[in-house]
């Protein structure tokens, strides 16, 4: 019998997994062309040609709009910038509440703060790990102005249902779709179902431009406000004839021509970059499904999952070993698992101490609520983080076909010998 690597045996996978490499000859050529043209940015922060960026930025936005079947696309320099701009565009005002999930990258939860919005955490659905519609409904108050749904790990939140709910109440749905390019619900692209959807093009995502982000919307008024906030709104509102001056103070969130040139190539190859990962993740799921105490990622029937992470649920009682010990044994075999994902965001010092903007605790001092209630309110997020989540960061690795089976073998070796791990 083979001995587990953690107990001194040979690991199943001895070579290091290579990082995913997505930059190729076409990206290189596109960058060189920008250099030869000597126009690294076409933006001007005033009301003239160039307010909307240079030729590649504009072409990248048009191509993105076509690919995702959405009316308007506004590129920005990150998903974080896009979320902040979205909060500005929808008119978040001091004291407005924004409902969002606690399990996501921190940018989702801090975006409202920049306009004085107050993040309110709502629990996750235990099966798709995205924000629960019932939890959103329970969290709504007369001060709620928006919901941010995160398509976590590449699986769609219940976007269609949330959009309908938000429309009925006259509030906004913003999608953080950093992890879900080409994910879809009922055949509609994630990132285009909310009033605004934001994609990330940072180095760690399915496709990237080093840093970058794309905001999608079908609403021309919101698109215009996003363009303004991206590029010094206050200086152009007169010439643009903008009547509503709410949040019309701008930043510089502009993408360079270099990034746009790379983005155009990456967008052209997006199917390969996304579906290669999907194929790998589905292969892992099919080999590892049906094990007692272990639940591979579930996909709602009306959805397409794009597996930024392959995230499974571990039940220590049924498996008979602690999640941490099992994870160590997997890693010793060369299986690149991790546990927990991010700690629920209400534990961040800013929420716990109630200090965000300035020394008086703005805007959290506008809320009567304290963040100490959320570990109890978000019991699903707590249990997934503390006990259940065990996953693989699919997007990080070059996972060729031949390694998929060996990774599954490594997992099964640990699973079948798990009784030997009991301390
Ligand atoms: C990566 C990520 C972000 C931040 O994206 P940037 O482009 O780095 O700003 C926000 N939300 C989620 C869910 C992410 O995965």
CSV table of N, CA, C and O in Angstrom, one decimal, residues 276-371:
chain,number,residue,atom,x,y,z
A,276,UNK,N,-11.0,26.7,-20.5
A,276,UNK,CA,-10.0,25.8,-20.1
A,276,UNK,C,-10.0,25.5,-18.6
A,276,UNK,O,-9.9,24.4,-18.2
A,277,UNK,N,-10.2,26.6,-17.8
A,277,UNK,CA,-10.3,26.5,-16.4
A,277,UNK,C,-11.6,25.7,-16.0
A,277,UNK,O,-11.6,24.9,-15.1
A,278,UNK,N,-12.7,26.0,-16.7
A,278,UNK,CA,-14.0,25.3,-16.4
A,278,UNK,C,-13.9,23.8,-16.6
A,278,UNK,O,-14.3,23.0,-15.8
A,279,UNK,N,-13.2,23.5,-17.7
A,279,UNK,CA,-13.1,22.1,-18.1
A,279,UNK,C,-12.3,21.3,-17.0
A,279,UNK,O,-12.6,20.2,-16.5
A,280,UNK,N,-11.2,22.0,-16.5
A,280,UNK,CA,-10.4,21.4,-15.5
A,280,UNK,C,-11.2,21.2,-14.2
A,280,UNK,O,-11.2,20.1,-13.6
A,281,UNK,N,-11.9,22.3,-13.8
A,281,UNK,CA,-12.7,22.2,-12.6
A,281,UNK,C,-13.8,21.1,-12.7
A,281,UNK,O,-14.0,20.4,-11.7
A,282,UNK,N,-14.4,21.1,-13.8
A,282,UNK,CA,-15.5,20.1,-14.0
A,282,UNK,C,-15.0,18.7,-13.9
A,282,UNK,O,-15.6,17.7,-13.4
A,283,UNK,N,-13.7,18.5,-14.5
A,283,UNK,CA,-13.1,17.2,-14.4
A,283,UNK,C,-12.8,16.8,-12.9
A,283,UNK,O,-13.1,15.6,-12.5
A,284,UNK,N,-12.4,17.8,-12.2
A,284,UNK,CA,-12.1,17.5,-10.7
A,284,UNK,C,-13.4,17.1,-10.0
A,284,UNK,O,-13.4,16.2,-9.3
A,285,UNK,N,-14.4,17.9,-10.3
A,285,UNK,CA,-15.7,17.6,-9.7
A,285,UNK,C,-16.2,16.2,-10.0
A,285,UNK,O,-16.7,15.5,-9.1
A,286,UNK,N,-16.1,15.8,-11.3
A,286,UNK,CA,-16.7,14.5,-11.6
A,286,UNK,C,-15.9,13.4,-11.0
A,286,UNK,O,-16.5,12.4,-10.6
A,287,UNK,N,-14.6,13.6,-10.8
A,287,UNK,CA,-13.8,12.5,-10.1
A,287,UNK,C,-14.0,12.5,-8.6
A,287,UNK,O,-13.9,11.4,-8.0
A,288,UNK,N,-14.4,13.6,-8.0
A,288,UNK,CA,-14.4,13.7,-6.6
A,288,UNK,C,-15.9,13.8,-6.0
A,288,UNK,O,-16.0,14.0,-4.8
A,289,UNK,N,-16.8,13.6,-6.9
A,289,UNK,CA,-18.2,13.7,-6.4
A,289,UNK,C,-18.6,12.4,-5.7
A,289,UNK,O,-18.1,11.4,-6.0
A,290,UNK,N,-19.6,12.6,-4.8
A,290,UNK,CA,-20.2,11.4,-4.1
A,290,UNK,C,-19.4,10.8,-3.0
A,290,UNK,O,-19.7,9.8,-2.4
A,291,UNK,N,-18.3,11.5,-2.6
A,291,UNK,CA,-17.5,11.0,-1.4
A,291,UNK,C,-18.3,11.5,-0.1
A,291,UNK,O,-18.6,12.7,0.0
A,292,UNK,N,-18.4,10.6,0.8
A,292,UNK,CA,-19.2,11.0,2.0
A,292,UNK,C,-18.4,12.1,2.8
A,292,UNK,O,-17.2,12.0,3.0
A,293,UNK,N,-19.1,13.1,3.2
A,293,UNK,CA,-18.5,14.2,3.9
A,293,UNK,C,-17.8,15.2,3.1
A,293,UNK,O,-17.2,16.2,3.6
A,294,UNK,N,-18.0,15.1,1.8
A,294,UNK,CA,-17.3,16.0,0.9
A,294,UNK,C,-18.2,16.4,-0.2
A,294,UNK,O,-18.7,15.5,-0.9
A,295,UNK,N,-18.5,17.7,-0.4
A,295,UNK,CA,-19.5,18.2,-1.4
A,295,UNK,C,-18.7,19.0,-2.5
A,295,UNK,O,-18.3,20.1,-2.1
A,296,UNK,N,-18.6,18.5,-3.7
A,296,UNK,CA,-18.0,19.3,-4.7
A,296,UNK,C,-18.9,20.5,-5.1
A,296,UNK,O,-20.1,20.5,-4.7
A,297,UNK,N,-18.3,21.5,-5.8
A,297,UNK,CA,-19.2,22.7,-6.1
A,297,UNK,C,-20.5,22.4,-6.8
A,297,UNK,O,-20.4,21.6,-7.7
A,298,UNK,N,-21.5,23.0,-6.3
A,298,UNK,CA,-22.8,22.7,-7.0
A,298,UNK,C,-23.1,23.9,-7.9
A,298,UNK,O,-22.7,25.0,-7.7
A,299,UNK,N,-23.8,23.6,-9.0
A,299,UNK,CA,-24.1,24.6,-10.0
A,299,UNK,C,-25.6,24.6,-10.2
A,299,UNK,O,-26.2,23.6,-10.5
A,300,UNK,N,-26.3,25.7,-9.9
A,300,UNK,CA,-27.7,25.8,-10.2
A,300,UNK,C,-28.0,25.5,-11.6
A,300,UNK,O,-27.2,26.0,-12.5
A,301,UNK,N,-29.1,24.9,-11.9
A,301,UNK,CA,-29.3,24.4,-13.3
A,301,UNK,C,-29.3,25.5,-14.3
A,301,UNK,O,-28.9,25.3,-15.4
A,302,UNK,N,-29.8,26.7,-13.9
A,302,UNK,CA,-30.0,27.8,-14.9
A,302,UNK,C,-28.7,28.6,-15.0
A,302,UNK,O,-28.7,29.6,-15.6
A,303,UNK,N,-27.6,28.1,-14.4
A,303,UNK,CA,-26.3,28.9,-14.3
A,303,UNK,C,-25.2,28.2,-15.1
A,303,UNK,O,-25.1,27.0,-15.2
A,304,UNK,N,-24.2,29.1,-15.5
A,304,UNK,CA,-22.9,28.6,-15.9
A,304,UNK,C,-21.9,29.2,-14.9
A,304,UNK,O,-21.9,30.3,-14.6
A,305,UNK,N,-21.1,28.2,-14.3
A,305,UNK,CA,-20.1,28.5,-13.3
A,305,UNK,C,-18.8,28.6,-14.1
A,305,UNK,O,-18.5,27.8,-14.9
A,306,UNK,N,-17.9,29.6,-13.7
A,306,UNK,CA,-16.6,29.7,-14.4
A,306,UNK,C,-15.4,29.5,-13.5
A,306,UNK,O,-14.3,29.6,-14.0
A,307,UNK,N,-15.7,29.0,-12.3
A,307,UNK,CA,-14.6,28.5,-11.4
A,307,UNK,C,-13.3,29.4,-11.3
A,307,UNK,O,-12.2,28.9,-11.6
A,308,UNK,N,-13.5,30.6,-10.8
A,308,UNK,CA,-12.3,31.3,-10.4
A,308,UNK,C,-11.7,30.5,-9.3
A,308,UNK,O,-10.4,30.3,-9.3
A,309,UNK,N,-12.5,30.0,-8.4
A,309,UNK,CA,-12.0,29.0,-7.4
A,309,UNK,C,-12.9,27.8,-7.5
A,309,UNK,O,-14.1,27.9,-7.8
A,310,UNK,N,-12.4,26.6,-7.3
A,310,UNK,CA,-13.2,25.4,-7.2
A,310,UNK,C,-13.3,25.2,-5.7
A,310,UNK,O,-12.4,24.9,-5.0
A,311,UNK,N,-14.6,25.5,-5.2
A,311,UNK,CA,-14.7,25.5,-3.7
A,311,UNK,C,-15.7,24.4,-3.2
A,311,UNK,O,-16.9,24.4,-3.6
A,312,UNK,N,-15.2,23.5,-2.5
A,312,UNK,CA,-16.0,22.4,-2.0
A,312,UNK,C,-16.3,22.6,-0.5
A,312,UNK,O,-15.7,23.5,0.2
A,313,UNK,N,-17.2,21.7,0.0
A,313,UNK,CA,-17.6,21.8,1.4
A,313,UNK,C,-17.1,20.5,2.1
A,313,UNK,O,-17.4,19.4,1.6
A,314,UNK,N,-16.4,20.7,3.2
A,314,UNK,CA,-15.9,19.6,4.0
A,314,UNK,C,-16.7,19.4,5.3
A,314,UNK,O,-17.0,20.4,5.9
A,315,UNK,N,-17.0,18.1,5.6
A,315,UNK,CA,-17.7,17.9,6.9
A,315,UNK,C,-16.8,17.0,7.7
A,315,UNK,O,-16.7,15.8,7.5
A,316,UNK,N,-16.1,17.6,8.7
A,316,UNK,CA,-15.1,16.9,9.5
A,316,UNK,C,-15.7,15.7,10.2
A,316,UNK,O,-15.1,14.6,10.4
A,317,UNK,N,-17.0,15.8,10.7
A,317,UNK,CA,-17.6,14.7,11.4
A,317,UNK,C,-17.8,13.5,10.5
A,317,UNK,O,-17.4,12.4,10.9
A,318,UNK,N,-18.3,13.7,9.3
A,318,UNK,CA,-18.5,12.6,8.4
A,318,UNK,C,-17.2,12.0,7.9
A,318,UNK,O,-17.1,10.8,7.7
A,319,UNK,N,-16.2,12.9,7.6
A,319,UNK,CA,-14.9,12.4,7.1
A,319,UNK,C,-14.1,11.7,8.2
A,319,UNK,O,-13.4,10.8,8.0
A,320,UNK,N,-14.3,12.3,9.4
A,320,UNK,CA,-13.6,11.6,10.5
A,320,UNK,C,-12.2,12.2,10.8
A,320,UNK,O,-11.5,11.7,11.7
A,321,UNK,N,-11.9,13.3,10.1
A,321,UNK,CA,-10.6,14.0,10.3
A,321,UNK,C,-10.9,15.5,10.3
A,321,UNK,O,-11.8,15.9,9.6
A,322,UNK,N,-10.1,16.3,11.0
A,322,UNK,CA,-10.3,17.7,10.9
A,322,UNK,C,-9.9,18.3,9.5
A,322,UNK,O,-9.1,17.7,8.8
A,323,UNK,N,-10.6,19.3,9.1
A,323,UNK,CA,-10.4,19.9,7.8
A,323,UNK,C,-8.9,20.3,7.7
A,323,UNK,O,-8.3,20.1,6.6
A,324,UNK,N,-8.3,20.9,8.8
A,324,UNK,CA,-7.0,21.4,8.7
A,324,UNK,C,-6.0,20.2,8.5
A,324,UNK,O,-5.0,20.4,7.7
A,325,UNK,N,-6.2,19.2,9.2
A,325,UNK,CA,-5.3,18.0,9.0
A,325,UNK,C,-5.4,17.4,7.6
A,325,UNK,O,-4.4,17.0,7.0
A,326,UNK,N,-6.7,17.3,7.1
A,326,UNK,CA,-6.9,16.7,5.8
A,326,UNK,C,-6.2,17.6,4.7
A,326,UNK,O,-5.6,17.1,3.8
A,327,UNK,N,-6.4,18.9,4.9
A,327,UNK,CA,-5.7,19.9,4.0
A,327,UNK,C,-4.2,19.7,4.0
A,327,UNK,O,-3.6,19.8,2.9
A,328,UNK,N,-3.6,19.6,5.1
A,328,UNK,CA,-2.2,19.4,5.2
A,328,UNK,C,-1.7,18.2,4.5
A,328,UNK,O,-0.7,18.1,3.8
A,329,UNK,N,-2.5,17.1,4.6
A,329,UNK,CA,-2.2,15.8,4.0
A,329,UNK,C,-2.3,16.0,2.4
A,329,UNK,O,-1.5,15.5,1.7
A,330,UNK,N,-3.4,16.8,2.0
A,330,UNK,CA,-3.5,17.0,0.6
A,330,UNK,C,-2.3,17.8,0.0
A,330,UNK,O,-1.7,17.4,-1.0
A,331,UNK,N,-1.9,18.8,0.8
A,331,UNK,CA,-0.8,19.7,0.3
A,331,UNK,C,0.5,18.9,0.3
A,331,UNK,O,1.3,19.1,-0.6
A,332,UNK,N,0.6,18.0,1.2
A,332,UNK,CA,1.9,17.1,1.2
A,332,UNK,C,1.9,16.2,-0.1
A,332,UNK,O,3.0,15.9,-0.5
A,333,UNK,N,0.7,15.9,-0.6
A,333,UNK,CA,0.7,15.1,-1.8
A,333,UNK,C,0.9,15.9,-3.1
A,333,UNK,O,1.0,15.4,-4.2
A,334,UNK,N,1.0,17.3,-2.9
A,334,UNK,CA,1.1,18.1,-4.1
A,334,UNK,C,-0.2,18.6,-4.6
A,334,UNK,O,-0.3,19.2,-5.7
A,335,UNK,N,-1.3,18.4,-3.8
A,335,UNK,CA,-2.6,18.9,-4.2
A,335,UNK,C,-2.8,20.3,-3.7
A,335,UNK,O,-2.7,20.5,-2.4
A,336,UNK,N,-3.0,21.3,-4.5
A,336,UNK,CA,-2.9,22.7,-4.1
A,336,UNK,C,-4.1,23.3,-3.4
A,336,UNK,O,-4.7,24.3,-3.8
A,337,UNK,N,-4.5,22.7,-2.3
A,337,UNK,CA,-5.8,23.1,-1.7
A,337,UNK,C,-5.5,24.2,-0.6
A,337,UNK,O,-4.4,24.4,-0.2
A,338,UNK,N,-6.6,24.9,-0.3
A,338,UNK,CA,-6.5,25.8,0.8
A,338,UNK,C,-7.8,25.8,1.6
A,338,UNK,O,-8.8,25.2,1.0
A,339,UNK,N,-7.9,26.3,2.8
A,339,UNK,CA,-9.1,26.2,3.5
A,339,UNK,C,-9.6,27.6,3.9
A,339,UNK,O,-8.8,28.5,4.0
A,340,UNK,N,-10.9,27.8,4.0
A,340,UNK,CA,-11.5,29.0,4.6
A,340,UNK,C,-11.8,30.1,3.7
A,340,UNK,O,-12.8,30.8,3.9
A,341,UNK,N,-11.0,30.4,2.7
A,341,UNK,CA,-11.1,31.6,1.9
A,341,UNK,C,-11.0,32.8,2.9
A,341,UNK,O,-10.4,32.7,3.9
A,342,UNK,N,-11.6,34.0,2.5
A,342,UNK,CA,-11.3,35.2,3.4
A,342,UNK,C,-12.2,35.2,4.6
A,342,UNK,O,-13.4,34.7,4.6
A,343,UNK,N,-11.7,35.7,5.7
A,343,UNK,CA,-12.4,35.9,6.9
A,343,UNK,C,-13.6,36.8,6.6
A,343,UNK,O,-13.4,37.8,5.9
A,344,UNK,N,-14.8,36.6,7.2
A,344,UNK,CA,-15.9,37.5,6.9
A,344,UNK,C,-15.5,38.9,7.2
A,344,UNK,O,-14.9,39.2,8.2
A,345,UNK,N,-15.9,39.8,6.3
A,345,UNK,CA,-15.3,41.2,6.3
A,345,UNK,C,-15.8,42.0,7.5
A,345,UNK,O,-15.1,43.0,7.8
A,346,UNK,N,-16.8,41.7,8.2
A,346,UNK,CA,-17.2,42.5,9.4
A,346,UNK,C,-16.2,42.4,10.5
A,346,UNK,O,-16.2,43.2,11.4
A,347,UNK,N,-15.2,41.5,10.4
A,347,UNK,CA,-14.2,41.4,11.4
A,347,UNK,C,-13.0,42.4,11.1
A,347,UNK,O,-12.1,42.5,11.9
A,348,UNK,N,-13.1,43.1,9.9
A,348,UNK,CA,-12.0,44.0,9.7
A,348,UNK,C,-12.0,45.1,10.7
A,348,UNK,O,-13.1,45.5,11.2
A,349,UNK,N,-10.8,45.6,11.1
A,349,UNK,CA,-10.7,46.6,12.2
A,349,UNK,C,-11.6,47.8,11.9
A,349,UNK,O,-12.1,48.4,12.9
A,350,UNK,N,-11.7,48.2,10.7
A,350,UNK,CA,-12.5,49.4,10.4
A,350,UNK,C,-13.9,49.3,10.8
A,350,UNK,O,-14.5,50.2,11.4
A,351,UNK,N,-14.5,48.0,10.7
A,351,UNK,CA,-15.9,47.8,11.1
A,351,UNK,C,-16.0,47.6,12.6
A,351,UNK,O,-16.8,48.1,13.3
A,352,UNK,N,-15.0,46.8,13.1
A,352,UNK,CA,-15.0,46.5,14.6
A,352,UNK,C,-14.8,47.8,15.4
A,352,UNK,O,-15.4,48.0,16.4
A,353,UNK,N,-13.9,48.7,14.9
A,353,UNK,CA,-13.6,49.9,15.7
A,353,UNK,C,-14.5,51.1,15.2
A,353,UNK,O,-14.5,52.1,15.9
A,354,UNK,N,-15.2,50.9,14.1
A,354,UNK,CA,-16.0,52.0,13.6
A,354,UNK,C,-15.3,53.2,13.2
A,354,UNK,O,-15.7,54.4,13.4
A,355,UNK,N,-14.1,53.0,12.6
A,355,UNK,CA,-13.3,54.2,12.1
A,355,UNK,C,-13.0,54.0,10.6
A,355,UNK,O,-12.4,53.0,10.3
A,356,UNK,N,-13.6,54.9,9.8
A,356,UNK,CA,-13.3,54.7,8.4
A,356,UNK,C,-12.7,56.0,7.8
A,356,UNK,O,-11.5,56.2,7.6
A,357,UNK,N,-13.6,57.0,7.5
A,357,UNK,CA,-13.1,58.2,6.9
A,357,UNK,C,-13.0,59.3,8.0
A,357,UNK,O,-14.0,59.6,8.6
A,358,UNK,N,-11.9,59.8,8.2
A,358,UNK,CA,-11.7,60.9,9.2
A,358,UNK,C,-11.7,60.4,10.6
A,358,UNK,O,-11.9,59.2,10.8
A,359,UNK,N,-11.4,61.3,11.5
A,359,UNK,CA,-11.2,60.8,12.9
A,359,UNK,C,-12.4,60.6,13.7
A,359,UNK,O,-12.4,60.1,14.8
A,360,UNK,N,-13.6,61.0,13.2
A,360,UNK,CA,-14.8,60.9,13.9
A,360,UNK,C,-15.7,59.6,13.6
A,360,UNK,O,-16.8,59.5,14.0
A,361,UNK,N,-15.1,58.8,12.8
A,361,UNK,CA,-15.8,57.5,12.5
A,361,UNK,C,-16.8,57.6,11.4
A,361,UNK,O,-17.6,56.7,11.2
A,362,UNK,N,-16.7,58.7,10.6
A,362,UNK,CA,-17.6,58.8,9.4
A,362,UNK,C,-17.4,57.7,8.4
A,362,UNK,O,-16.2,57.3,8.2
A,363,UNK,N,-18.3,57.0,7.8
A,363,UNK,CA,-19.8,57.3,7.9
A,363,UNK,C,-20.4,56.3,8.9
A,363,UNK,O,-21.6,56.4,9.1
A,364,UNK,N,-19.6,55.5,9.6
A,364,UNK,CA,-20.2,54.4,10.4
A,364,UNK,C,-20.9,55.1,11.6
A,364,UNK,O,-21.8,54.5,12.2
A,365,UNK,N,-20.5,56.3,12.0
A,365,UNK,CA,-21.1,57.0,13.1
A,365,UNK,C,-22.6,57.5,12.7
A,365,UNK,O,-23.3,57.9,13.6
A,366,UNK,N,-23.0,57.3,11.5
A,366,UNK,CA,-24.3,57.6,11.1
A,366,UNK,C,-25.3,56.5,11.3
A,366,UNK,O,-26.5,56.6,11.2
A,367,UNK,N,-24.7,55.3,11.7
A,367,UNK,CA,-25.6,54.1,11.9
A,367,UNK,C,-25.7,53.8,13.3
A,367,UNK,O,-24.8,54.0,14.1
A,368,UNK,N,-26.9,53.4,13.7
A,368,UNK,CA,-27.1,53.0,15.1
A,368,UNK,C,-26.6,51.6,15.4
A,368,UNK,O,-26.4,51.2,16.5
A,369,UNK,N,-26.5,50.9,14.3
A,369,UNK,CA,-26.1,49.5,14.4
A,369,UNK,C,-24.6,49.3,14.6
A,369,UNK,O,-23.8,50.0,14.1
A,370,UNK,N,-24.3,48.3,15.4
A,370,UNK,CA,-22.9,48.0,15.6
A,370,UNK,C,-22.6,46.7,14.8
A,370,UNK,O,-23.5,45.9,14.5
A,371,UNK,N,-21.3,46.5,14.4
A,371,UNK,CA,-21.0,45.4,13.5
A,371,UNK,C,-20.8,44.1,14.4
A,371,UNK,O,-20.6,43.0,13.8
